[in-house]
Amino acid sequence: MRFDVITIFPEIFKSYLEEGLIARAQRKKLLEIRIHNLRRWTTDAHRTVDDRPFGGGRGMVMKIEPIYKAVGDLKRKNGKSKIVIFTPRGERFNQKIATEFSKLGQLILICGRYEGVDERVAKYIADKKISIGSYVLMGGELAALVVVETVARLVPGVIGKSELLKKRITKKKGFLEYPQYTRPEIFSPKKGVAWRVPKILLSGDHKKIEAWREKHSKIVE
Ligand code: SAM
């Protein structure tokens, strides 16, 4: 699967994409993640990507022209692709949307900055307006990373535990997440205090363990 991220701060992504499973998945060619500097699609000497808002008001607004050109160049002609713009006014991102995205061949992610992006981008260029939560960030870059990571782990082979993933997804409507423990069985932060792992998880009884996990699961929808 290919991700194309359009941003005015491409350096933000560098170290993140060079670490862990995301880096490994790129090496294995399961993911192709390209970060594009929007200024590449400007034509003036100052490489301007923003302008003052019509109607007045504070701050600057990102212009439509460079974004239009960038998307035109990046969108693959064949295969399924979707264009996403990030805004706090968008649809709340969740596991269901991530699953839909993971079935695409390409996802183009447009990161806003300043006071936002000319609304015509959302209206005429983007397929989906996405928010990652009810708060206002300074830019769409963190939102893009959240989407890349959530979608990437659903791409077959990326986390290397597709069976586990499948089981957790299909068990119930939504996505099953339960508490996990590892060694030591008893942790003593100070004398007389013992923080224990639930006994059932040490029993080796897989049926009971499964039932315990179901009981303590939270369904993430
Ligand atoms: N008033 C602007 C709007 O409604 O889009 C918010 C501007 S915000 C300061 C700058 C950029 O950060 C936005 O264009 C958007 O790309 C990103 N952003 C801010 N909060 C976000 C959120 N909760 N989810 C996704 N992106 C967000």
mmCIF file of C-alpha atoms and ligand atoms in Angstrom:
data_model
loop_
_atom_site.group_PDB
_atom_site.id
_atom_site.type_symbol
_atom_site.label_atom_id
_atom_site.label_comp_id
_atom_site.label_asym_id
_atom_site.label_seq_id
_atom_site.Cartn_x
_atom_site.Cartn_y
_atom_site.Cartn_z
ATOM 1 C CA MET A 1 0.000 0.000 0.000
ATOM 2 C CA ARG A 2 1.213 3.494 -0.799
ATOM 3 C CA PHE A 3 0.839 6.622 1.343
ATOM 4 C CA ASP A 4 1.526 10.085 -0.078
ATOM 5 C CA VAL A 5 1.657 12.790 2.579
ATOM 6 C CA ILE A 6 1.501 16.443 1.532
ATOM 7 C CA THR A 7 2.971 18.816 4.112
ATOM 8 C CA ILE A 8 4.993 21.989 4.496
ATOM 9 C CA PHE A 9 7.065 20.287 7.235
ATOM 10 C CA PRO A 10 8.399 17.062 5.666
ATOM 11 C CA GLU A 11 11.221 16.738 8.219
ATOM 12 C CA ILE A 12 8.692 15.974 10.979
ATOM 13 C CA PHE A 13 8.179 12.494 9.502
ATOM 14 C CA LYS A 14 11.795 11.495 9.001
ATOM 15 C CA SER A 15 12.818 9.769 12.222
ATOM 16 C CA TYR A 16 9.394 8.253 12.796
ATOM 17 C CA LEU A 17 9.342 6.468 9.458
ATOM 18 C CA GLU A 18 12.863 5.130 9.934
ATOM 19 C CA GLU A 19 12.041 3.172 13.103
ATOM 20 C CA GLY A 20 10.410 -0.122 14.067
ATOM 21 C CA LEU A 21 7.794 -2.065 12.164
ATOM 22 C CA ILE A 22 6.990 0.848 9.863
ATOM 23 C CA ALA A 23 10.599 0.924 8.668
ATOM 24 C CA ARG A 24 10.693 -2.859 8.312
ATOM 25 C CA ALA A 25 7.437 -2.898 6.308
ATOM 26 C CA GLN A 26 8.895 -0.322 3.925
ATOM 27 C CA ARG A 27 12.051 -2.396 3.476
ATOM 28 C CA LYS A 28 9.870 -5.441 2.763
ATOM 29 C CA LYS A 29 7.948 -3.329 0.204
ATOM 30 C CA LEU A 30 4.659 -3.890 2.024
ATOM 31 C CA LEU A 31 4.339 -0.146 2.475
ATOM 32 C CA GLU A 32 5.562 2.728 0.376
ATOM 33 C CA ILE A 33 5.415 5.997 2.291
ATOM 34 C CA ARG A 34 6.309 9.183 0.439
ATOM 35 C CA ILE A 35 6.472 12.574 2.136
ATOM 36 C CA HIS A 36 6.091 15.560 -0.206
ATOM 37 C CA ASN A 37 6.918 19.175 0.457
ATOM 38 C CA LEU A 38 3.938 21.190 -0.765
ATOM 39 C CA ARG A 39 6.269 24.055 -1.743
ATOM 40 C CA ARG A 40 7.420 21.913 -4.681
ATOM 41 C CA TRP A 41 4.114 22.786 -6.352
ATOM 42 C CA THR A 42 4.399 26.575 -5.927
ATOM 43 C CA THR A 43 5.474 28.836 -8.789
ATOM 44 C CA ASP A 44 6.538 32.121 -7.151
ATOM 45 C CA ALA A 45 10.006 33.012 -5.875
ATOM 46 C CA HIS A 46 8.868 32.852 -2.219
ATOM 47 C CA ARG A 47 7.247 29.446 -2.712
ATOM 48 C CA THR A 48 4.057 30.766 -1.132
ATOM 49 C CA VAL A 49 1.523 28.237 0.176
ATOM 50 C CA ASP A 50 -0.721 30.577 2.207
ATOM 51 C CA ASP A 51 -2.627 33.839 1.939
ATOM 52 C CA ARG A 52 -4.898 36.095 4.005
ATOM 53 C CA PRO A 53 -8.474 34.912 4.632
ATOM 54 C CA PHE A 54 -11.293 36.429 2.611
ATOM 55 C CA GLY A 55 -13.639 38.317 4.914
ATOM 56 C CA GLY A 56 -10.780 39.233 7.259
ATOM 57 C CA GLY A 57 -9.793 37.641 10.524
ATOM 58 C CA ARG A 58 -6.576 36.460 12.044
ATOM 59 C CA GLY A 59 -3.927 34.179 10.606
ATOM 60 C CA MET A 60 -3.315 32.774 7.169
ATOM 61 C CA VAL A 61 -5.077 30.127 5.097
ATOM 62 C CA MET A 62 -3.443 27.500 2.893
ATOM 63 C CA LYS A 63 -4.042 28.101 -0.782
ATOM 64 C CA ILE A 64 -5.829 25.674 -3.085
ATOM 65 C CA GLU A 65 -3.568 25.897 -6.193
ATOM 66 C CA PRO A 66 -0.448 24.057 -4.945
ATOM 67 C CA ILE A 67 -2.591 21.381 -3.293
ATOM 68 C CA TYR A 68 -4.586 20.875 -6.488
ATOM 69 C CA LYS A 69 -1.382 20.461 -8.499
ATOM 70 C CA ALA A 70 0.212 18.147 -5.919
ATOM 71 C CA VAL A 71 -2.800 15.834 -5.826
ATOM 72 C CA GLY A 72 -2.980 15.850 -9.639
ATOM 73 C CA ASP A 73 0.636 14.707 -9.858
ATOM 74 C CA LEU A 74 0.494 12.169 -7.045
ATOM 75 C CA LYS A 75 -2.844 10.448 -7.633
ATOM 76 C CA ARG A 76 -2.354 7.110 -9.298
ATOM 77 C CA LYS A 77 -4.358 6.667 -12.436
ATOM 78 C CA ASN A 78 -5.106 3.017 -11.800
ATOM 79 C CA GLY A 79 -5.962 1.316 -8.541
ATOM 80 C CA LYS A 80 -8.137 2.421 -5.672
ATOM 81 C CA SER A 81 -7.062 5.632 -3.978
ATOM 82 C CA LYS A 82 -8.587 8.142 -1.569
ATOM 83 C CA ILE A 83 -7.672 11.730 -0.745
ATOM 84 C CA VAL A 84 -7.938 12.808 2.890
ATOM 85 C CA ILE A 85 -7.818 16.313 4.319
ATOM 86 C CA PHE A 86 -7.261 16.762 8.056
ATOM 87 C CA THR A 87 -9.445 19.186 9.972
ATOM 88 C CA PRO A 88 -10.898 19.219 13.491
ATOM 89 C CA ARG A 89 -14.276 19.592 11.760
ATOM 90 C CA GLY A 90 -13.900 16.227 10.024
ATOM 91 C CA GLU A 91 -15.327 12.776 10.680
ATOM 92 C CA ARG A 92 -13.728 11.187 13.742
ATOM 93 C CA PHE A 93 -11.056 8.673 12.743
ATOM 94 C CA ASN A 94 -11.635 5.147 14.077
ATOM 95 C CA GLN A 95 -10.772 1.493 13.473
ATOM 96 C CA LYS A 96 -13.601 1.086 10.955
ATOM 97 C CA ILE A 97 -12.302 3.905 8.748
ATOM 98 C CA ALA A 98 -8.762 2.529 9.147
ATOM 99 C CA THR A 99 -9.961 -0.892 7.933
ATOM 100 C CA GLU A 100 -11.613 0.700 4.880
ATOM 101 C CA PHE A 101 -8.418 2.630 4.115
ATOM 102 C CA SER A 102 -6.270 -0.507 4.452
ATOM 103 C CA LYS A 103 -8.060 -2.030 1.454
ATOM 104 C CA LEU A 104 -6.966 0.804 -0.835
ATOM 105 C CA GLY A 105 -3.912 0.890 -3.028
ATOM 106 C CA GLN A 106 -3.104 4.522 -2.227
ATOM 107 C CA LEU A 107 -3.961 7.080 0.433
ATOM 108 C CA ILE A 108 -3.124 10.752 -0.138
ATOM 109 C CA LEU A 109 -3.033 12.719 3.130
ATOM 110 C CA ILE A 110 -3.165 16.516 3.107
ATOM 111 C CA CYS A 111 -1.798 18.200 6.252
ATOM 112 C CA GLY A 112 -3.165 21.649 7.034
ATOM 113 C CA ARG A 113 -1.304 24.372 8.962
ATOM 114 C CA TYR A 114 -1.975 27.994 9.988
ATOM 115 C CA GLU A 115 -5.706 28.765 10.327
ATOM 116 C CA GLY A 116 -6.567 25.857 8.068
ATOM 117 C CA VAL A 117 -6.948 25.097 4.362
ATOM 118 C CA ASP A 118 -9.105 26.832 1.741
ATOM 119 C CA GLU A 119 -12.429 24.996 2.135
ATOM 120 C CA ARG A 120 -12.592 24.253 -1.598
ATOM 121 C CA VAL A 121 -9.940 21.569 -1.005
ATOM 122 C CA ALA A 122 -12.362 19.717 1.277
ATOM 123 C CA LYS A 123 -15.272 20.356 -1.060
ATOM 124 C CA TYR A 124 -13.794 19.568 -4.468
ATOM 125 C CA ILE A 125 -10.513 17.685 -4.011
ATOM 126 C CA ALA A 126 -10.707 15.503 -0.896
ATOM 127 C CA ASP A 127 -12.796 12.339 -0.608
ATOM 128 C CA LYS A 128 -12.869 12.488 3.182
ATOM 129 C CA LYS A 129 -12.416 15.086 5.946
ATOM 130 C CA ILE A 130 -10.821 13.455 8.975
ATOM 131 C CA SER A 131 -10.353 14.575 12.586
ATOM 132 C CA ILE A 132 -8.325 12.507 15.048
ATOM 133 C CA GLY A 133 -10.104 13.940 18.089
ATOM 134 C CA SER A 134 -12.016 16.870 19.521
ATOM 135 C CA TYR A 135 -9.060 19.172 20.079
ATOM 136 C CA VAL A 136 -7.149 21.536 17.823
ATOM 137 C CA LEU A 137 -3.599 20.697 16.755
ATOM 138 C CA MET A 138 -1.157 23.120 15.169
ATOM 139 C CA GLY A 139 -1.022 21.033 12.018
ATOM 140 C CA GLY A 140 -2.182 17.853 10.325
ATOM 141 C CA GLU A 141 1.205 16.092 10.543
ATOM 142 C CA LEU A 142 0.488 14.210 13.769
ATOM 143 C CA ALA A 143 -2.932 13.267 12.414
ATOM 144 C CA ALA A 144 -1.255 11.894 9.279
ATOM 145 C CA LEU A 145 1.110 9.790 11.393
ATOM 146 C CA VAL A 146 -1.810 8.432 13.416
ATOM 147 C CA VAL A 147 -3.594 7.408 10.223
ATOM 148 C CA VAL A 148 -0.447 5.927 8.625
ATOM 149 C CA GLU A 149 0.309 3.817 11.699
ATOM 150 C CA THR A 150 -3.266 2.624 12.285
ATOM 151 C CA VAL A 151 -3.805 1.699 8.649
ATOM 152 C CA ALA A 152 -0.317 0.224 8.183
ATOM 153 C CA ARG A 153 -0.756 -2.362 10.931
ATOM 154 C CA LEU A 154 -3.850 -3.669 9.119
ATOM 155 C CA VAL A 155 -1.941 -4.255 5.893
ATOM 156 C CA PRO A 156 -1.214 -8.010 5.690
ATOM 157 C CA GLY A 157 2.313 -8.874 6.793
ATOM 158 C CA VAL A 158 3.124 -5.565 8.477
ATOM 159 C CA ILE A 159 2.772 -6.690 12.099
ATOM 160 C CA GLY A 160 3.427 -10.329 11.299
ATOM 161 C CA LYS A 161 0.550 -11.641 13.424
ATOM 162 C CA SER A 162 -2.292 -11.573 10.949
ATOM 163 C CA GLU A 163 -4.062 -14.522 12.562
ATOM 164 C CA LEU A 164 -4.172 -12.794 15.940
ATOM 165 C CA LEU A 165 -5.303 -9.575 14.340
ATOM 166 C CA LYS A 166 -8.064 -11.364 12.406
ATOM 167 C CA LYS A 167 -9.286 -13.115 15.532
ATOM 168 C CA ARG A 168 -9.422 -9.890 17.489
ATOM 169 C CA ILE A 169 -11.299 -8.126 14.718
ATOM 170 C CA THR A 170 -13.909 -10.775 14.012
ATOM 171 C CA LYS A 171 -14.554 -11.910 17.561
ATOM 172 C CA LYS A 172 -17.249 -9.286 18.031
ATOM 173 C CA LYS A 173 -18.395 -6.168 16.250
ATOM 174 C CA GLY A 174 -15.488 -3.758 16.609
ATOM 175 C CA PHE A 175 -12.053 -4.625 17.876
ATOM 176 C CA LEU A 176 -11.187 -6.613 20.967
ATOM 177 C CA GLU A 177 -8.498 -5.216 23.273
ATOM 178 C CA TYR A 178 -7.700 -6.961 26.583
ATOM 179 C CA PRO A 179 -5.080 -6.399 29.318
ATOM 180 C CA GLN A 180 -1.690 -8.066 28.836
ATOM 181 C CA TYR A 181 0.940 -9.157 31.387
ATOM 182 C CA THR A 182 4.478 -10.494 31.219
ATOM 183 C CA ARG A 183 7.220 -11.644 33.626
ATOM 184 C CA PRO A 184 7.712 -11.321 36.576
ATOM 185 C CA GLU A 185 4.582 -12.995 37.997
ATOM 186 C CA ILE A 186 4.910 -10.885 41.129
ATOM 187 C CA PHE A 187 6.381 -7.401 41.127
ATOM 188 C CA SER A 188 7.240 -5.835 44.509
ATOM 189 C CA PRO A 189 7.809 -2.079 44.219
ATOM 190 C CA LYS A 190 8.503 -1.998 47.982
ATOM 191 C CA LYS A 191 8.582 -4.339 50.947
ATOM 192 C CA GLY A 192 5.191 -5.857 51.740
ATOM 193 C CA VAL A 193 3.626 -4.912 48.403
ATOM 194 C CA ALA A 194 2.990 -7.480 45.689
ATOM 195 C CA TRP A 195 1.499 -6.667 42.321
ATOM 196 C CA ARG A 196 0.396 -10.001 40.866
ATOM 197 C CA VAL A 197 -0.501 -11.306 37.445
ATOM 198 C CA PRO A 198 -4.067 -12.749 37.419
ATOM 199 C CA LYS A 199 -3.756 -16.463 38.302
ATOM 200 C CA ILE A 200 -5.845 -17.648 35.372
ATOM 201 C CA LEU A 201 -3.229 -16.404 32.886
ATOM 202 C CA LEU A 202 -0.646 -18.684 34.489
ATOM 203 C CA SER A 203 -2.939 -21.745 34.432
ATOM 204 C CA GLY A 204 -2.203 -22.945 30.894
ATOM 205 C CA ASP A 205 -5.954 -23.548 30.451
ATOM 206 C CA HIS A 206 -6.560 -21.911 27.066
ATOM 207 C CA LYS A 207 -10.352 -22.043 27.266
ATOM 208 C CA LYS A 208 -10.369 -20.271 30.627
ATOM 209 C CA ILE A 209 -7.791 -17.756 29.457
ATOM 210 C CA GLU A 210 -9.907 -16.980 26.396
ATOM 211 C CA ALA A 211 -12.987 -16.511 28.602
ATOM 212 C CA TRP A 212 -11.010 -14.246 30.980
ATOM 213 C CA ARG A 213 -9.822 -12.132 28.067
ATOM 214 C CA GLU A 214 -13.344 -11.793 26.695
ATOM 215 C CA LYS A 215 -14.634 -10.757 30.105
ATOM 216 C CA HIS A 216 -11.922 -8.118 30.506
ATOM 217 C CA SER A 217 -12.006 -6.896 26.916
ATOM 218 C CA LYS A 218 -12.931 -3.507 25.795
ATOM 219 C CA ILE A 219 -14.432 -3.237 22.337
ATOM 220 C CA VAL A 220 -12.760 -0.486 20.372
ATOM 221 C CA GLU A 221 -15.106 0.543 17.574
HETATM 222 N N1 SAM B 1 -9.864 26.141 11.932
HETATM 223 C C1 SAM B 1 -9.095 25.172 11.264
HETATM 224 C C2 SAM B 1 -9.964 24.086 10.666
HETATM 225 O O1 SAM B 1 -11.153 24.043 10.988
HETATM 226 O O2 SAM B 1 -9.465 23.236 9.913
HETATM 227 C C3 SAM B 1 -8.092 24.560 12.237
HETATM 228 C C4 SAM B 1 -6.722 24.951 11.914
HETATM 229 S S1 SAM B 1 -5.506 24.030 12.825
HETATM 230 C C5 SAM B 1 -4.752 25.270 13.776
HETATM 231 C C6 SAM B 1 -4.312 23.706 11.581
HETATM 232 C C7 SAM B 1 -4.416 22.347 10.950
HETATM 233 O O3 SAM B 1 -4.173 21.355 11.911
HETATM 234 C C8 SAM B 1 -5.738 21.993 10.337
HETATM 235 O O4 SAM B 1 -5.875 22.527 9.038
HETATM 236 C C9 SAM B 1 -5.674 20.474 10.327
HETATM 237 O O5 SAM B 1 -5.003 19.989 9.172
HETATM 238 C C10 SAM B 1 -4.838 20.168 11.560
HETATM 239 N N2 SAM B 1 -5.650 19.747 12.711
HETATM 240 C C11 SAM B 1 -5.904 20.466 13.816
HETATM 241 N N3 SAM B 1 -6.649 19.771 14.684
HETATM 242 C C12 SAM B 1 -6.875 18.571 14.119
HETATM 243 C C13 SAM B 1 -7.595 17.402 14.523
HETATM 244 N N4 SAM B 1 -8.232 17.333 15.680
HETATM 245 N N5 SAM B 1 -7.617 16.349 13.678
HETATM 246 C C14 SAM B 1 -6.971 16.382 12.496
HETATM 247 N N6 SAM B 1 -6.277 17.469 12.069
HETATM 248 C C15 SAM B 1 -6.227 18.541 12.854
#
